[in-house]
GROMACS .gro file of C-alpha atoms in nm:
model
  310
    1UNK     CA    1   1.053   0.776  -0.742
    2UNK     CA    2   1.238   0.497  -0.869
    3UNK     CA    3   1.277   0.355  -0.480
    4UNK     CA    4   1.062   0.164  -0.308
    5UNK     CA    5   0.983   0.441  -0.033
    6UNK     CA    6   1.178   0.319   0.280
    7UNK     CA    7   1.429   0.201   0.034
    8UNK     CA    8   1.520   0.583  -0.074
    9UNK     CA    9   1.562   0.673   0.297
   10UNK     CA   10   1.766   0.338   0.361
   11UNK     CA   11   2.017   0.401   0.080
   12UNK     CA   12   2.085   0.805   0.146
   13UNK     CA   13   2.454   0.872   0.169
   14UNK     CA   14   2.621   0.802   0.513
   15UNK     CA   15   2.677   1.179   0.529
   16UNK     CA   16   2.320   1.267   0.524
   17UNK     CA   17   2.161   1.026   0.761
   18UNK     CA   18   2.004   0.705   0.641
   19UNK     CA   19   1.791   0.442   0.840
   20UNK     CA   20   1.921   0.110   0.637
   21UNK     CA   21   1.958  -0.056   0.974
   22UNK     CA   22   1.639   0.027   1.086
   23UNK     CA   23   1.440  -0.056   0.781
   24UNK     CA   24   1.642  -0.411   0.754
   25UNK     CA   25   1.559  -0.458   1.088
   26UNK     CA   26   1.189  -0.437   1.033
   27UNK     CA   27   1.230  -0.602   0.704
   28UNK     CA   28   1.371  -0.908   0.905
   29UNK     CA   29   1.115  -0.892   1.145
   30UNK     CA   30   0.833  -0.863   0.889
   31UNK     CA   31   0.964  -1.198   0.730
   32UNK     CA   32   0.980  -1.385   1.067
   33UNK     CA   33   0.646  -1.294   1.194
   34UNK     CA   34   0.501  -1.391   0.807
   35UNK     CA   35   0.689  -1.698   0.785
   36UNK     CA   36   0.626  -1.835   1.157
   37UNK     CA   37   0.215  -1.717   1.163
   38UNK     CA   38   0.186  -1.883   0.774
   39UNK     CA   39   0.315  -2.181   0.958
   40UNK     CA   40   0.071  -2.189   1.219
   41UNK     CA   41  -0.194  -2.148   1.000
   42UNK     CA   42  -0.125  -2.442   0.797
   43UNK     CA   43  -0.151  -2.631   1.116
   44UNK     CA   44  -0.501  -2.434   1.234
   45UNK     CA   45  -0.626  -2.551   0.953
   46UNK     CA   46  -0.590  -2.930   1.036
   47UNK     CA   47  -0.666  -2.840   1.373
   48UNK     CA   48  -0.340  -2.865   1.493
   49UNK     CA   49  -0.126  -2.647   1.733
   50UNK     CA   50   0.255  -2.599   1.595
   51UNK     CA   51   0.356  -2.512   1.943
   52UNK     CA   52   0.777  -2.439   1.821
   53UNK     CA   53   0.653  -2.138   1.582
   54UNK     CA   54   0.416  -1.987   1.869
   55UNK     CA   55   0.713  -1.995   2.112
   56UNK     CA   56   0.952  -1.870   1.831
   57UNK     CA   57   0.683  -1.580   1.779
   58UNK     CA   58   0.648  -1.494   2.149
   59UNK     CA   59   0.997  -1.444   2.166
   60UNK     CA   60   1.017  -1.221   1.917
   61UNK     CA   61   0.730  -1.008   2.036
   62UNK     CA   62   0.923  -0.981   2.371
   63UNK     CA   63   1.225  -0.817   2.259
   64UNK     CA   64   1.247  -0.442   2.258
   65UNK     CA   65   1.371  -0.434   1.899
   66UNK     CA   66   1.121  -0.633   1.807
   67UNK     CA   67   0.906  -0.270   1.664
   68UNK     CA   68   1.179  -0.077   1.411
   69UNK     CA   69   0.921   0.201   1.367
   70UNK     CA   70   0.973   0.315   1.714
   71UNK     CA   71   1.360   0.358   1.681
   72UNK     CA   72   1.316   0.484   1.325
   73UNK     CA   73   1.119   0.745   1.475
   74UNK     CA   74   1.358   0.846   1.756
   75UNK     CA   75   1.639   0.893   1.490
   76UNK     CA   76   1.432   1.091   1.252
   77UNK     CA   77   1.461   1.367   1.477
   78UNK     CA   78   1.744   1.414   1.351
   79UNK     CA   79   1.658   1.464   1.009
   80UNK     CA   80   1.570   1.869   1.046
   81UNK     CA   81   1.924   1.931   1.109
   82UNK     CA   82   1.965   1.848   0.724
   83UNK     CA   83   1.897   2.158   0.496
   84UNK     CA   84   1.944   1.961   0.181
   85UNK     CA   85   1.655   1.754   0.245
   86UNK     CA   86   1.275   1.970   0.204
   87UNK     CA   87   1.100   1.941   0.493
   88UNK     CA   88   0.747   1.857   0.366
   89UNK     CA   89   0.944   1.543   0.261
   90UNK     CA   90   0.996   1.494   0.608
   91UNK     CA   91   0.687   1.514   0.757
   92UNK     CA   92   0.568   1.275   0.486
   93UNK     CA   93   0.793   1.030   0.622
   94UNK     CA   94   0.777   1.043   0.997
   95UNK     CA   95   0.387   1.074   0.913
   96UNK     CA   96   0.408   0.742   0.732
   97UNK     CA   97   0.660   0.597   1.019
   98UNK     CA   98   0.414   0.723   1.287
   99UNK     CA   99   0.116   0.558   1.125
  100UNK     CA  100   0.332   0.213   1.064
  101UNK     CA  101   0.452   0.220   1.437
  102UNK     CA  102   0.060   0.267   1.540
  103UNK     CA  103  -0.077   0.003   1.349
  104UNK     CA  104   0.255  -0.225   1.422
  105UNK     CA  105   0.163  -0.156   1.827
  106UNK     CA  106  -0.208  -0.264   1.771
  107UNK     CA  107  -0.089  -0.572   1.553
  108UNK     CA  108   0.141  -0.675   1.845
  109UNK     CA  109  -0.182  -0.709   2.125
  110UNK     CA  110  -0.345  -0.918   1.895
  111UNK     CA  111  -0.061  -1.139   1.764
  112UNK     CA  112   0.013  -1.167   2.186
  113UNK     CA  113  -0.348  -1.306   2.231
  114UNK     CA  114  -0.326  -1.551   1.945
  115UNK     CA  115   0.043  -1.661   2.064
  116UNK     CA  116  -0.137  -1.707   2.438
  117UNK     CA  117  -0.423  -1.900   2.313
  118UNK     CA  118  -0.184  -2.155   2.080
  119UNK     CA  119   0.039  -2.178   2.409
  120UNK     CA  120  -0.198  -2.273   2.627
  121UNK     CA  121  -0.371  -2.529   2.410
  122UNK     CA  122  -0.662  -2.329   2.173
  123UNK     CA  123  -0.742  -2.300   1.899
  124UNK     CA  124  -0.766  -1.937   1.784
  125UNK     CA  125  -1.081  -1.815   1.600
  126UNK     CA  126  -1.004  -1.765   1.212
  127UNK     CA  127  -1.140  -1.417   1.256
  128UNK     CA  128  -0.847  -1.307   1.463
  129UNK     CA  129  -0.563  -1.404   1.162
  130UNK     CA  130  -0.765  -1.236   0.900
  131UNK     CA  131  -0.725  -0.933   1.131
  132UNK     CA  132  -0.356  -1.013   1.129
  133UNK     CA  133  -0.331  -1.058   0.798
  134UNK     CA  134  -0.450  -0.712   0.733
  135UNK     CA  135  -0.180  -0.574   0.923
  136UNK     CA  136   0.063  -0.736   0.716
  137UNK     CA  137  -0.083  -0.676   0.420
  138UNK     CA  138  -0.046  -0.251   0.478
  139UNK     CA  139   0.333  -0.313   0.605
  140UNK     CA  140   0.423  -0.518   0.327
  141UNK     CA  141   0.331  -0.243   0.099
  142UNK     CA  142   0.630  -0.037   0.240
  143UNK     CA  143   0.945  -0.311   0.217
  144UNK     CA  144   1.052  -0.419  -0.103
  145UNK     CA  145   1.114  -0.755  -0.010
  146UNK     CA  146   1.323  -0.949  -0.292
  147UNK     CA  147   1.319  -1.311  -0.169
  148UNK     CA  148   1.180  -1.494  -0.392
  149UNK     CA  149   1.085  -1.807  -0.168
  150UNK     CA  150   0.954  -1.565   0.120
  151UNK     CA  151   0.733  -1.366  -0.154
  152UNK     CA  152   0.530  -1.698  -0.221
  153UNK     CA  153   0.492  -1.738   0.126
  154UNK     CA  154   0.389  -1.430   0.198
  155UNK     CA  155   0.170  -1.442  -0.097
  156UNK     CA  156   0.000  -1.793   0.028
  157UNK     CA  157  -0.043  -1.651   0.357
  158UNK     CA  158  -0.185  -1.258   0.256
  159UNK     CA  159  -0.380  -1.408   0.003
  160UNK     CA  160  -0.231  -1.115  -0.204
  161UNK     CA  161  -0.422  -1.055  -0.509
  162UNK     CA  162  -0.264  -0.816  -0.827
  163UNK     CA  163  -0.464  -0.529  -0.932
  164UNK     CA  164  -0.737  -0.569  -1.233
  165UNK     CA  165  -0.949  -0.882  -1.130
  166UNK     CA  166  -0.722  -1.095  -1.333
  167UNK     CA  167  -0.763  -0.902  -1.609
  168UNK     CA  168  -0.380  -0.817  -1.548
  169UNK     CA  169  -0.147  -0.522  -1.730
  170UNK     CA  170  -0.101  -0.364  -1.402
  171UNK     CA  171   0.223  -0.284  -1.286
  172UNK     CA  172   0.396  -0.083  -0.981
  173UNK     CA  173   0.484   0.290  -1.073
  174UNK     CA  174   0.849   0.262  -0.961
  175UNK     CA  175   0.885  -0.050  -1.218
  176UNK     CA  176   0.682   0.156  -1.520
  177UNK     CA  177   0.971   0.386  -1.411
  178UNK     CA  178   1.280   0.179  -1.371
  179UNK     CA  179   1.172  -0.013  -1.727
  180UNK     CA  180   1.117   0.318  -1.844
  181UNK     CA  181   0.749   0.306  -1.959
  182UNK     CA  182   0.720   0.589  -1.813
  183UNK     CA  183   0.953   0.886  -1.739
  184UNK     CA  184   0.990   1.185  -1.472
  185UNK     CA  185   1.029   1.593  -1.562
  186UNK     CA  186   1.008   1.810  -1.294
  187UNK     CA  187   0.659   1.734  -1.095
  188UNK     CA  188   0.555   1.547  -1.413
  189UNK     CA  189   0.535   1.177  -1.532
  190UNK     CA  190   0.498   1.137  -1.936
  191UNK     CA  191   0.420   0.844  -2.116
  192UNK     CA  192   0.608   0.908  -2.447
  193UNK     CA  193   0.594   1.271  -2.494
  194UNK     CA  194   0.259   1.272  -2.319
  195UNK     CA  195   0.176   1.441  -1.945
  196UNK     CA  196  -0.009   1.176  -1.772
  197UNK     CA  197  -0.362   1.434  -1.719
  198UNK     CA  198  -0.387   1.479  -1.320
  199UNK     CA  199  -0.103   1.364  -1.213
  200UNK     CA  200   0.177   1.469  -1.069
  201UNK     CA  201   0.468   1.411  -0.757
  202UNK     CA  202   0.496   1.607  -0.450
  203UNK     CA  203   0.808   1.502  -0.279
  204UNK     CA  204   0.758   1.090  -0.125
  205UNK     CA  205   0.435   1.112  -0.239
  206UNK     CA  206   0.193   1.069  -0.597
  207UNK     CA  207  -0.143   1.319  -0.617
  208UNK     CA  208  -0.380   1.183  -0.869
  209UNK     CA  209  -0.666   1.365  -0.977
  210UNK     CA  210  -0.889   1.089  -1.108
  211UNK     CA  211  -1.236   0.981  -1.269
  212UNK     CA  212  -1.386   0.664  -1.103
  213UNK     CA  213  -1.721   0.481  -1.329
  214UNK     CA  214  -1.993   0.308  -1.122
  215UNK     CA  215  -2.340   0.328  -1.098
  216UNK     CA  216  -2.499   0.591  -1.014
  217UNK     CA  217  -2.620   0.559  -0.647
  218UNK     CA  218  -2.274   0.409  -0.581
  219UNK     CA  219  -2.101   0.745  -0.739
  220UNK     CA  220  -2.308   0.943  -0.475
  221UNK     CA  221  -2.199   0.744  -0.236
  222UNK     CA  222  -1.869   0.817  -0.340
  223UNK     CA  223  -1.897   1.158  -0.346
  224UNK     CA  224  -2.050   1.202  -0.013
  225UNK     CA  225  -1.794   0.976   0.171
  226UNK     CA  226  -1.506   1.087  -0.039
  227UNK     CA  227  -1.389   0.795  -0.058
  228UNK     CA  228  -1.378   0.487  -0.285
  229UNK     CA  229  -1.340   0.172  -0.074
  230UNK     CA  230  -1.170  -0.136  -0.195
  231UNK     CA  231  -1.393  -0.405  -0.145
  232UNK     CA  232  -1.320  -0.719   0.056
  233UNK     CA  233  -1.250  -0.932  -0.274
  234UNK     CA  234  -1.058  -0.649  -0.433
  235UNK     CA  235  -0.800  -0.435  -0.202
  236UNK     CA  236  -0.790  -0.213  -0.470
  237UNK     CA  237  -0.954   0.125  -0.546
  238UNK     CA  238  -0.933   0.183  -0.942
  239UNK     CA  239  -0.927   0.537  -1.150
  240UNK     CA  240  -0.906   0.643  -1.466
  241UNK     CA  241  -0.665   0.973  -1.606
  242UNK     CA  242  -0.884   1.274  -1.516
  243UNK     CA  243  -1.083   1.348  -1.766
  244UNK     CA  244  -1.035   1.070  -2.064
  245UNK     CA  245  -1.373   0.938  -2.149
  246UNK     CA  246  -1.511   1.279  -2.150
  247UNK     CA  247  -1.808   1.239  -2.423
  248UNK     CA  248  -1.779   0.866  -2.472
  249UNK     CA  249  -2.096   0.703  -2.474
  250UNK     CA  250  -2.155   0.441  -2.159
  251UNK     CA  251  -2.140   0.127  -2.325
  252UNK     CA  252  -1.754   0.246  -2.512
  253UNK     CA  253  -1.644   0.307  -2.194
  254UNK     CA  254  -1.768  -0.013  -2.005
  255UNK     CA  255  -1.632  -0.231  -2.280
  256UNK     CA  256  -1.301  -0.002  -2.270
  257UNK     CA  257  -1.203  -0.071  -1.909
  258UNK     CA  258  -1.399  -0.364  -1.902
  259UNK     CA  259  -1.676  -0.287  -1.619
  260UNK     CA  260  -2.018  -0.380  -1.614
  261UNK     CA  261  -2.171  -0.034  -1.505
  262UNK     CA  262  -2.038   0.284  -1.585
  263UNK     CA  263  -2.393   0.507  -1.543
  264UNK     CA  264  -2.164   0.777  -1.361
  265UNK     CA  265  -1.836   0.899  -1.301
  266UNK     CA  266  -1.708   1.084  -0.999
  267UNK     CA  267  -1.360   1.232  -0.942
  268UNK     CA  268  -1.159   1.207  -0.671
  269UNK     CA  269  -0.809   1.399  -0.575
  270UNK     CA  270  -0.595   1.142  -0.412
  271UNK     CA  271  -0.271   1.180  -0.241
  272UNK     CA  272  -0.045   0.846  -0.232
  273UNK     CA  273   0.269   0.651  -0.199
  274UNK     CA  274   0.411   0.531  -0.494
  275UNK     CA  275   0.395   0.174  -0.304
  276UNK     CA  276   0.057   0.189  -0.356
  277UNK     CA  277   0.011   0.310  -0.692
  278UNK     CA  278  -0.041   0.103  -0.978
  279UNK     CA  279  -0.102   0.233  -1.392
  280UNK     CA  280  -0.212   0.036  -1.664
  281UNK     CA  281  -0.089   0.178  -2.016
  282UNK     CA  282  -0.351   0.077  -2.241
  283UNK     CA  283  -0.306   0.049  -2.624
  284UNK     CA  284  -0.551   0.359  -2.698
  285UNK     CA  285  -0.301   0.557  -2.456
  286UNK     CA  286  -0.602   0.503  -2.217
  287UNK     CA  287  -0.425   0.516  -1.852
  288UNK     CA  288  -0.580   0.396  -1.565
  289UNK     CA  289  -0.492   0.343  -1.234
  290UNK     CA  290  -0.531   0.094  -0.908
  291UNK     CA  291  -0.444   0.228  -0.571
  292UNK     CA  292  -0.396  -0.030  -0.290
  293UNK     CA  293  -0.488   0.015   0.031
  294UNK     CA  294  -0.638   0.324  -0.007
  295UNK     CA  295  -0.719   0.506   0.318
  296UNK     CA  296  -1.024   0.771   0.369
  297UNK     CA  297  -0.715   1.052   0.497
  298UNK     CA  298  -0.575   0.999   0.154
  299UNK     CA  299  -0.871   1.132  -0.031
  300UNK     CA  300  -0.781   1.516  -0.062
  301UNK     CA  301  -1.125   1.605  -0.184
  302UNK     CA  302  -1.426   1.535  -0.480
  303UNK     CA  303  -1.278   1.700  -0.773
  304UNK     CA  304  -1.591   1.663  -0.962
  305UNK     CA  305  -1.947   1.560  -0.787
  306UNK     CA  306  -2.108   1.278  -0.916
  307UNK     CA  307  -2.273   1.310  -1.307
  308UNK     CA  308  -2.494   1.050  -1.521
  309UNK     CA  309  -2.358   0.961  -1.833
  310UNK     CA  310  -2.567   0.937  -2.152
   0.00000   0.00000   0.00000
């Protein structure tokens, strides 16, 4: 819990099988493909073509290597051999490889067409790099990337926003447990002496049973798409500790977390990565949560339908 999650499988003792020179690999190749397509964008935007970084980029799509997912994948074949390691753990990893080496495959096509366009003298539509960016955006969640000067290009060119609508106080799980705001026991994480209601770990990953506030027709939206979407301003999906404003009037708990509608509340079982999982320790031991990212598959199921609040 206190890795990043490729970071845990990348640091594994040599006698157990690790995949450090996979994930640097893709690490590496993350950062290139950032740094050269932020670069071309500064020069789309003055209607300009920076011709060196689309070569640079079309070699790198060429070469075999060029996709770590796909030799991650072959290796982790391996990894049943192991009886130390469970094997749900497993699954949850070649799952998350499997999905990565999709969405890497798809990214590729469409980083191909705006390399041929910017090669042979057009300029691409906008459309196609916000595309790209959201690509990036899902991989990025995955490396923990600690170059400084990279992260504020990356930032620039993501347009990465933190959790909370600038309200701010969010912070990354692993960090809440490496500063030790928080703490592990068993399946459990405790704030103080505290269980944190609904939530618990289950091998790579973070269930959270949660309570989400919106307005009414919005909650049985919710409820019948099981799913809260992040919304295009906000690529975060926010929760509250199961159960925590139980009996609060609606206006306490609108100024509480600072919403401007909070007619309903629906609750949602979520299964995660701790990459995506943000908390927010409040004062009033309020906890609260923003998931980023969050994918319709990840929704386990509507712990509690949609109800009014008085």
């Amino acid at each position: 819990m206190t890795y990043h999650f490729f970071e845990k499988w990348a640091e594994r003792r040599e006698d157990v099988l690790n995949f450090k020179r996979e994930i640097t690999k893709a690490k590496k190749t993350y950062m290139l493909k950032v740094y050269f397509f932020h670069k071309i964008w500064n020069q789309l935007n003055k209607n300009k073509i920076d011709r060196k970084s689309a070569e640079a980029l079309a070699r790198l799509y060429k070469l075999k290597s060029s996709n770590a997912y796909m030799q991650i994948l072959a290796k982790s074949k391996e990894l049943f051999e192991i009886k130390s390691i469970h094997s749900e753990e497993i699954y949850q990893f070649i799952d998350l490889v499997r999905t990565l080496n999709e969405k890497v495959e798809v990214e590729k096509k469409l980083a191909q067409e705006i390399i041929e366009e910017l090669l042979s003298g057009k300029l691409p539509v906008k459309s196609k790099f916000y595309q790209l960016q959201e690509f990036f955006k899902e991989e990025s969640l995955y490396l923990n990337i600690e170059d400084q000067n990279f992260k504020k290009i990356e930032e620039v060119f993501l347009i990465q926003k933190e959790p909370g609508a600038g309200t701010g106080g969010y912070i990354l799980i692993t960090e809440a447990v490496e500063k030790g705001m928080v703490t592990i026991e068993g399946k459990k994480i405790f704030t103080g002496k505290k269980p944190i209601q609904g939530l618990k770990i289950d091998h790579n990953k973070i269930i959270i049973k949660g309570d989400h506030f919106a307005p009414m027709q919005n909650a049985r939206w919710i409820e019948g798409d099981q799913y809260v979407s992040p919304s295009s301003h906000d690529p975060y999906s926010y929760f509250v500790e199961r159960g925590r404003f139980n009996s609060w009037p609606r206006r306490k708990i609108q100024y509480t977390l600072g919403i401007s509608n909070a007619e309903a509340v629906v609750s949602l079982e979520v299964e995660v990565f701790p990459e995506q999982t943000y908390i927010k320790i409040k004062e009033e031991g309020i906890i609260q949560f923003a998931i980023a990212q969050l994918k319709p598959e990840q929704v386990r199921r509507v712990y509690q339908k949609a109800q009014l609040i008085a």
